[in-house]
Amino acid sequence: MRLFIASIIVIVLAIPRDSMAETGFDFGFVRPAMTEQDFRQAFDNPGIAVVCTGEDRRLPSSIVKALTVPPAQMAVGAKRCRHLKEDGEGGWKGIDVKLAEVCCADLFVTLIRDGDDNRIALVNARAKADTFMALMRHMAVKYGPYDSYKDNVATWKRDGQTAYLIQSDGEAYLMMLDDHLDGRLPR
């Protein structure tokens, strides 16, 4: 554990301070507060689509379950979306996406109505535990040192957004949220 913490400190101290942008969290094809339309258009690959809660597609029950939002969130118009690929038999299957040169993460987003648009309130990504350090390096280089680190959870707060990088149970989890939009999601 001490070696792990020491390696994080070395990574953070090696980052030039002028390279640390105080901007919201952005992986190009996904970011908190992004509109649903932009999210759908940002990951442009043939045979891959963004599919959301309640869309009329032939989906395996495991994907339908993964796209289900709690009733309290559904009542305020929230929905969950993820990238799916055509399976060649007229159906769909889940895919992993690449985050910051880290392959491969299972990613989904939760959207909520905001004015005339649906916007991403929460981004969830799950990857193998060995991706934790690569994601930690990416976050530190792009967004600066974490604001807190406790119990295998690194937290960054930037421009009304919060990101959590968690190592737990043999997996790495990255959660990025828009503080205002996420705060409107009932728990």
PDB file of C-alpha atoms in Angstrom:
ATOM      1  CA  MET A   1       0.000   0.000   0.000  1.00  0.00           C
ATOM      2  CA  ARG A   2       2.839   2.409   0.811  1.00  0.00           C
ATOM      3  CA  LEU A   3       4.414   1.707  -2.577  1.00  0.00           C
ATOM      4  CA  PHE A   4       1.081   2.412  -4.246  1.00  0.00           C
ATOM      5  CA  ILE A   5       0.655   5.760  -2.462  1.00  0.00           C
ATOM      6  CA  ALA A   6       4.288   6.669  -3.178  1.00  0.00           C
ATOM      7  CA  SER A   7       3.795   5.966  -6.886  1.00  0.00           C
ATOM      8  CA  ILE A   8       0.699   8.200  -6.937  1.00  0.00           C
ATOM      9  CA  ILE A   9       2.641  11.021  -5.256  1.00  0.00           C
ATOM     10  CA  VAL A  10       5.460  10.683  -7.810  1.00  0.00           C
ATOM     11  CA  ILE A  11       2.955  10.839 -10.674  1.00  0.00           C
ATOM     12  CA  VAL A  12       1.261  13.938  -9.296  1.00  0.00           C
ATOM     13  CA  LEU A  13       4.504  15.772  -8.462  1.00  0.00           C
ATOM     14  CA  ALA A  14       5.892  15.104 -11.941  1.00  0.00           C
ATOM     15  CA  ILE A  15       3.038  16.952 -13.637  1.00  0.00           C
ATOM     16  CA  PRO A  16       3.869  20.489 -14.773  1.00  0.00           C
ATOM     17  CA  ARG A  17       1.436  22.837 -13.027  1.00  0.00           C
ATOM     18  CA  ASP A  18       0.684  24.765 -16.244  1.00  0.00           C
ATOM     19  CA  SER A  19      -0.608  21.580 -17.888  1.00  0.00           C
ATOM     20  CA  MET A  20      -3.400  21.193 -15.352  1.00  0.00           C
ATOM     21  CA  ALA A  21      -6.528  22.610 -16.878  1.00  0.00           C
ATOM     22  CA  GLU A  22      -9.384  23.472 -14.550  1.00  0.00           C
ATOM     23  CA  THR A  23     -12.035  22.137 -16.899  1.00  0.00           C
ATOM     24  CA  GLY A  24     -14.834  19.656 -16.604  1.00  0.00           C
ATOM     25  CA  PHE A  25     -14.101  15.999 -17.216  1.00  0.00           C
ATOM     26  CA  ASP A  26     -14.130  15.070 -20.901  1.00  0.00           C
ATOM     27  CA  PHE A  27     -13.254  11.832 -22.694  1.00  0.00           C
ATOM     28  CA  GLY A  28     -14.250  13.194 -26.105  1.00  0.00           C
ATOM     29  CA  PHE A  29     -17.221  10.942 -26.713  1.00  0.00           C
ATOM     30  CA  VAL A  30     -18.611  11.307 -23.188  1.00  0.00           C
ATOM     31  CA  ARG A  31     -18.648  13.979 -20.486  1.00  0.00           C
ATOM     32  CA  PRO A  32     -20.962  15.092 -17.698  1.00  0.00           C
ATOM     33  CA  ALA A  33     -23.629  17.613 -18.815  1.00  0.00           C
ATOM     34  CA  MET A  34     -23.279  16.525 -22.484  1.00  0.00           C
ATOM     35  CA  THR A  35     -26.588  16.494 -24.356  1.00  0.00           C
ATOM     36  CA  GLU A  36     -28.079  13.174 -25.383  1.00  0.00           C
ATOM     37  CA  GLN A  37     -27.884  14.195 -29.043  1.00  0.00           C
ATOM     38  CA  ASP A  38     -24.161  15.009 -28.770  1.00  0.00           C
ATOM     39  CA  PHE A  39     -23.529  11.739 -26.922  1.00  0.00           C
ATOM     40  CA  ARG A  40     -25.290   9.755 -29.649  1.00  0.00           C
ATOM     41  CA  GLN A  41     -23.280  11.497 -32.382  1.00  0.00           C
ATOM     42  CA  ALA A  42     -19.877  11.480 -30.655  1.00  0.00           C
ATOM     43  CA  PHE A  43     -19.225   7.734 -30.926  1.00  0.00           C
ATOM     44  CA  ASP A  44     -19.595   7.313 -34.665  1.00  0.00           C
ATOM     45  CA  ASN A  45     -18.901   3.680 -35.580  1.00  0.00           C
ATOM     46  CA  PRO A  46     -20.847   1.581 -38.078  1.00  0.00           C
ATOM     47  CA  GLY A  47     -22.895  -1.124 -36.385  1.00  0.00           C
ATOM     48  CA  ILE A  48     -22.664   0.574 -32.986  1.00  0.00           C
ATOM     49  CA  ALA A  49     -25.514   2.561 -31.503  1.00  0.00           C
ATOM     50  CA  VAL A  50     -26.352   4.338 -28.284  1.00  0.00           C
ATOM     51  CA  VAL A  51     -29.397   2.598 -26.836  1.00  0.00           C
ATOM     52  CA  CYS A  52     -31.373   4.030 -23.925  1.00  0.00           C
ATOM     53  CA  THR A  53     -34.027   2.955 -21.444  1.00  0.00           C
ATOM     54  CA  GLY A  54     -37.348   2.211 -23.095  1.00  0.00           C
ATOM     55  CA  GLU A  55     -36.180   2.189 -26.719  1.00  0.00           C
ATOM     56  CA  ASP A  56     -37.962  -0.370 -28.823  1.00  0.00           C
ATOM     57  CA  ARG A  57     -35.145  -2.737 -29.831  1.00  0.00           C
ATOM     58  CA  ARG A  58     -34.653  -6.453 -29.496  1.00  0.00           C
ATOM     59  CA  LEU A  59     -32.416  -6.501 -26.439  1.00  0.00           C
ATOM     60  CA  PRO A  60     -31.229  -9.370 -24.274  1.00  0.00           C
ATOM     61  CA  SER A  61     -32.804  -9.330 -20.809  1.00  0.00           C
ATOM     62  CA  SER A  62     -29.387  -8.608 -19.215  1.00  0.00           C
ATOM     63  CA  ILE A  63     -29.115  -5.353 -21.209  1.00  0.00           C
ATOM     64  CA  VAL A  64     -32.735  -4.391 -20.496  1.00  0.00           C
ATOM     65  CA  LYS A  65     -31.964  -4.902 -16.801  1.00  0.00           C
ATOM     66  CA  ALA A  66     -28.755  -2.837 -17.034  1.00  0.00           C
ATOM     67  CA  LEU A  67     -30.655   0.016 -18.714  1.00  0.00           C
ATOM     68  CA  THR A  68     -33.385   0.044 -16.058  1.00  0.00           C
ATOM     69  CA  VAL A  69     -33.402   3.086 -13.795  1.00  0.00           C
ATOM     70  CA  PRO A  70     -34.931   3.084 -10.305  1.00  0.00           C
ATOM     71  CA  PRO A  71     -38.638   4.053 -10.263  1.00  0.00           C
ATOM     72  CA  ALA A  72     -37.964   7.323  -8.400  1.00  0.00           C
ATOM     73  CA  GLN A  73     -35.503   8.383 -11.126  1.00  0.00           C
ATOM     74  CA  MET A  74     -37.845   7.251 -13.900  1.00  0.00           C
ATOM     75  CA  ALA A  75     -40.545   9.464 -12.362  1.00  0.00           C
ATOM     76  CA  VAL A  76     -38.368  12.546 -13.030  1.00  0.00           C
ATOM     77  CA  GLY A  77     -37.627  11.453 -16.600  1.00  0.00           C
ATOM     78  CA  ALA A  78     -34.209   9.898 -16.068  1.00  0.00           C
ATOM     79  CA  LYS A  79     -32.953   7.204 -18.408  1.00  0.00           C
ATOM     80  CA  ARG A  80     -29.817   5.122 -18.808  1.00  0.00           C
ATOM     81  CA  CYS A  81     -27.894   4.679 -22.074  1.00  0.00           C
ATOM     82  CA  ARG A  82     -24.962   2.584 -23.266  1.00  0.00           C
ATOM     83  CA  HIS A  83     -23.153   1.641 -26.454  1.00  0.00           C
ATOM     84  CA  LEU A  84     -24.326  -1.562 -28.105  1.00  0.00           C
ATOM     85  CA  LYS A  85     -23.215  -3.451 -31.185  1.00  0.00           C
ATOM     86  CA  GLU A  86     -25.342  -5.406 -33.630  1.00  0.00           C
ATOM     87  CA  ASP A  87     -24.785  -9.101 -32.985  1.00  0.00           C
ATOM     88  CA  GLY A  88     -25.272 -10.233 -36.604  1.00  0.00           C
ATOM     89  CA  GLU A  89     -28.536 -12.008 -35.765  1.00  0.00           C
ATOM     90  CA  GLY A  90     -30.807  -8.965 -35.612  1.00  0.00           C
ATOM     91  CA  GLY A  91     -30.106  -8.284 -31.950  1.00  0.00           C
ATOM     92  CA  TRP A  92     -27.702  -6.264 -29.851  1.00  0.00           C
ATOM     93  CA  LYS A  93     -24.872  -6.957 -27.410  1.00  0.00           C
ATOM     94  CA  GLY A  94     -22.884  -4.795 -25.032  1.00  0.00           C
ATOM     95  CA  ILE A  95     -19.443  -3.515 -25.970  1.00  0.00           C
ATOM     96  CA  ASP A  96     -16.505  -2.158 -24.046  1.00  0.00           C
ATOM     97  CA  VAL A  97     -15.148   1.289 -24.900  1.00  0.00           C
ATOM     98  CA  LYS A  98     -11.666   2.757 -24.691  1.00  0.00           C
ATOM     99  CA  LEU A  99     -11.087   5.466 -22.084  1.00  0.00           C
ATOM    100  CA  ALA A 100      -7.876   7.490 -22.178  1.00  0.00           C
ATOM    101  CA  GLU A 101      -5.948   4.770 -24.001  1.00  0.00           C
ATOM    102  CA  VAL A 102      -7.213   2.296 -21.416  1.00  0.00           C
ATOM    103  CA  CYS A 103      -8.998  -0.676 -22.856  1.00  0.00           C
ATOM    104  CA  CYS A 104     -11.621  -1.802 -22.088  1.00  0.00           C
ATOM    105  CA  ALA A 105     -14.380  -0.308 -20.000  1.00  0.00           C
ATOM    106  CA  ASP A 106     -18.052  -1.138 -19.716  1.00  0.00           C
ATOM    107  CA  LEU A 107     -19.654   2.301 -19.773  1.00  0.00           C
ATOM    108  CA  PHE A 108     -23.157   3.645 -19.282  1.00  0.00           C
ATOM    109  CA  VAL A 109     -24.592   7.078 -18.624  1.00  0.00           C
ATOM    110  CA  THR A 110     -27.632   8.340 -16.759  1.00  0.00           C
ATOM    111  CA  LEU A 111     -29.462  11.263 -18.352  1.00  0.00           C
ATOM    112  CA  ILE A 112     -31.999  13.685 -16.893  1.00  0.00           C
ATOM    113  CA  ARG A 113     -34.179  16.319 -18.512  1.00  0.00           C
ATOM    114  CA  ASP A 114     -32.651  19.805 -18.343  1.00  0.00           C
ATOM    115  CA  GLY A 115     -34.698  22.462 -20.113  1.00  0.00           C
ATOM    116  CA  ASP A 116     -35.194  21.335 -23.715  1.00  0.00           C
ATOM    117  CA  ASP A 117     -32.485  18.645 -23.624  1.00  0.00           C
ATOM    118  CA  ASN A 118     -31.632  15.418 -21.898  1.00  0.00           C
ATOM    119  CA  ARG A 119     -28.182  15.833 -20.358  1.00  0.00           C
ATOM    120  CA  ILE A 120     -25.715  13.392 -18.832  1.00  0.00           C
ATOM    121  CA  ALA A 121     -25.922  13.593 -15.048  1.00  0.00           C
ATOM    122  CA  LEU A 122     -23.680  10.602 -14.362  1.00  0.00           C
ATOM    123  CA  VAL A 123     -21.063   8.591 -16.277  1.00  0.00           C
ATOM    124  CA  ASN A 124     -20.198   5.127 -14.950  1.00  0.00           C
ATOM    125  CA  ALA A 125     -17.330   3.036 -16.297  1.00  0.00           C
ATOM    126  CA  ARG A 126     -16.081  -0.323 -15.017  1.00  0.00           C
ATOM    127  CA  ALA A 127     -12.778  -1.892 -16.058  1.00  0.00           C
ATOM    128  CA  LYS A 128     -10.312  -4.497 -14.832  1.00  0.00           C
ATOM    129  CA  ALA A 129      -8.333  -3.568 -11.725  1.00  0.00           C
ATOM    130  CA  ASP A 130      -5.053  -3.374 -13.655  1.00  0.00           C
ATOM    131  CA  THR A 131      -6.388  -0.280 -15.468  1.00  0.00           C
ATOM    132  CA  PHE A 132      -6.605   1.688 -12.218  1.00  0.00           C
ATOM    133  CA  MET A 133      -3.072   3.134 -12.415  1.00  0.00           C
ATOM    134  CA  ALA A 134      -3.414   4.044 -16.107  1.00  0.00           C
ATOM    135  CA  LEU A 135      -6.666   5.882 -15.370  1.00  0.00           C
ATOM    136  CA  MET A 136      -5.061   7.515 -12.315  1.00  0.00           C
ATOM    137  CA  ARG A 137      -2.183   8.771 -14.491  1.00  0.00           C
ATOM    138  CA  HIS A 138      -4.584  10.072 -17.128  1.00  0.00           C
ATOM    139  CA  MET A 139      -6.719  11.920 -14.586  1.00  0.00           C
ATOM    140  CA  ALA A 140      -3.652  13.382 -12.827  1.00  0.00           C
ATOM    141  CA  VAL A 141      -2.031  14.554 -16.059  1.00  0.00           C
ATOM    142  CA  LYS A 142      -5.198  15.987 -17.579  1.00  0.00           C
ATOM    143  CA  TYR A 143      -6.937  17.372 -14.475  1.00  0.00           C
ATOM    144  CA  GLY A 144      -4.196  17.777 -11.887  1.00  0.00           C
ATOM    145  CA  PRO A 145      -3.744  16.164  -8.497  1.00  0.00           C
ATOM    146  CA  TYR A 146      -6.753  14.581  -6.896  1.00  0.00           C
ATOM    147  CA  ASP A 147      -8.516  16.588  -4.206  1.00  0.00           C
ATOM    148  CA  SER A 148      -8.698  13.650  -1.831  1.00  0.00           C
ATOM    149  CA  TYR A 149      -7.645  10.019  -1.628  1.00  0.00           C
ATOM    150  CA  LYS A 150      -9.031   7.661   0.986  1.00  0.00           C
ATOM    151  CA  ASP A 151      -9.799   3.947   1.096  1.00  0.00           C
ATOM    152  CA  ASN A 152      -8.835   3.373  -2.580  1.00  0.00           C
ATOM    153  CA  VAL A 153     -11.018   6.250  -3.773  1.00  0.00           C
ATOM    154  CA  ALA A 154      -9.447   9.246  -5.524  1.00  0.00           C
ATOM    155  CA  THR A 155     -11.704  12.288  -5.922  1.00  0.00           C
ATOM    156  CA  TRP A 156     -11.365  15.276  -8.249  1.00  0.00           C
ATOM    157  CA  LYS A 157     -13.670  18.318  -8.213  1.00  0.00           C
ATOM    158  CA  ARG A 158     -13.571  20.639 -11.225  1.00  0.00           C
ATOM    159  CA  ASP A 159     -16.008  23.241 -12.563  1.00  0.00           C
ATOM    160  CA  GLY A 160     -19.160  21.895 -10.893  1.00  0.00           C
ATOM    161  CA  GLN A 161     -18.265  18.286 -11.670  1.00  0.00           C
ATOM    162  CA  THR A 162     -16.904  15.481  -9.499  1.00  0.00           C
ATOM    163  CA  ALA A 163     -14.963  12.396 -10.580  1.00  0.00           C
ATOM    164  CA  TYR A 164     -14.324   9.328  -8.453  1.00  0.00           C
ATOM    165  CA  LEU A 165     -11.762   6.673  -9.359  1.00  0.00           C
ATOM    166  CA  ILE A 166     -12.251   3.594  -7.220  1.00  0.00           C
ATOM    167  CA  GLN A 167     -10.359   0.330  -6.945  1.00  0.00           C
ATOM    168  CA  SER A 168     -12.506  -2.384  -5.415  1.00  0.00           C
ATOM    169  CA  ASP A 169     -13.183  -6.100  -5.720  1.00  0.00           C
ATOM    170  CA  GLY A 170     -10.725  -6.661  -8.567  1.00  0.00           C
ATOM    171  CA  GLU A 171     -12.118  -3.843 -10.693  1.00  0.00           C
ATOM    172  CA  ALA A 172     -11.567  -0.152 -11.326  1.00  0.00           C
ATOM    173  CA  TYR A 173     -14.577   2.148 -11.405  1.00  0.00           C
ATOM    174  CA  LEU A 174     -14.653   5.669 -12.805  1.00  0.00           C
ATOM    175  CA  MET A 175     -17.698   7.778 -11.988  1.00  0.00           C
ATOM    176  CA  MET A 176     -17.980  11.314 -13.326  1.00  0.00           C
ATOM    177  CA  LEU A 177     -20.963  13.471 -12.488  1.00  0.00           C
ATOM    178  CA  ASP A 178     -22.330  16.912 -13.031  1.00  0.00           C
ATOM    179  CA  ASP A 179     -22.992  18.063  -9.468  1.00  0.00           C
ATOM    180  CA  HIS A 180     -26.137  20.057 -10.342  1.00  0.00           C
ATOM    181  CA  LEU A 181     -27.752  17.426 -12.598  1.00  0.00           C
ATOM    182  CA  ASP A 182     -26.786  14.487 -10.381  1.00  0.00           C
ATOM    183  CA  GLY A 183     -28.220  16.343  -7.388  1.00  0.00           C
ATOM    184  CA  ARG A 184     -31.615  16.300  -9.122  1.00  0.00           C
ATOM    185  CA  LEU A 185     -31.638  12.488  -9.368  1.00  0.00           C
ATOM    186  CA  PRO A 186     -33.657  10.943  -6.534  1.00  0.00           C
ATOM    187  CA  ARG A 187     -31.796   8.214  -4.644  1.00  0.00           C
TER     188      ARG A 187
END
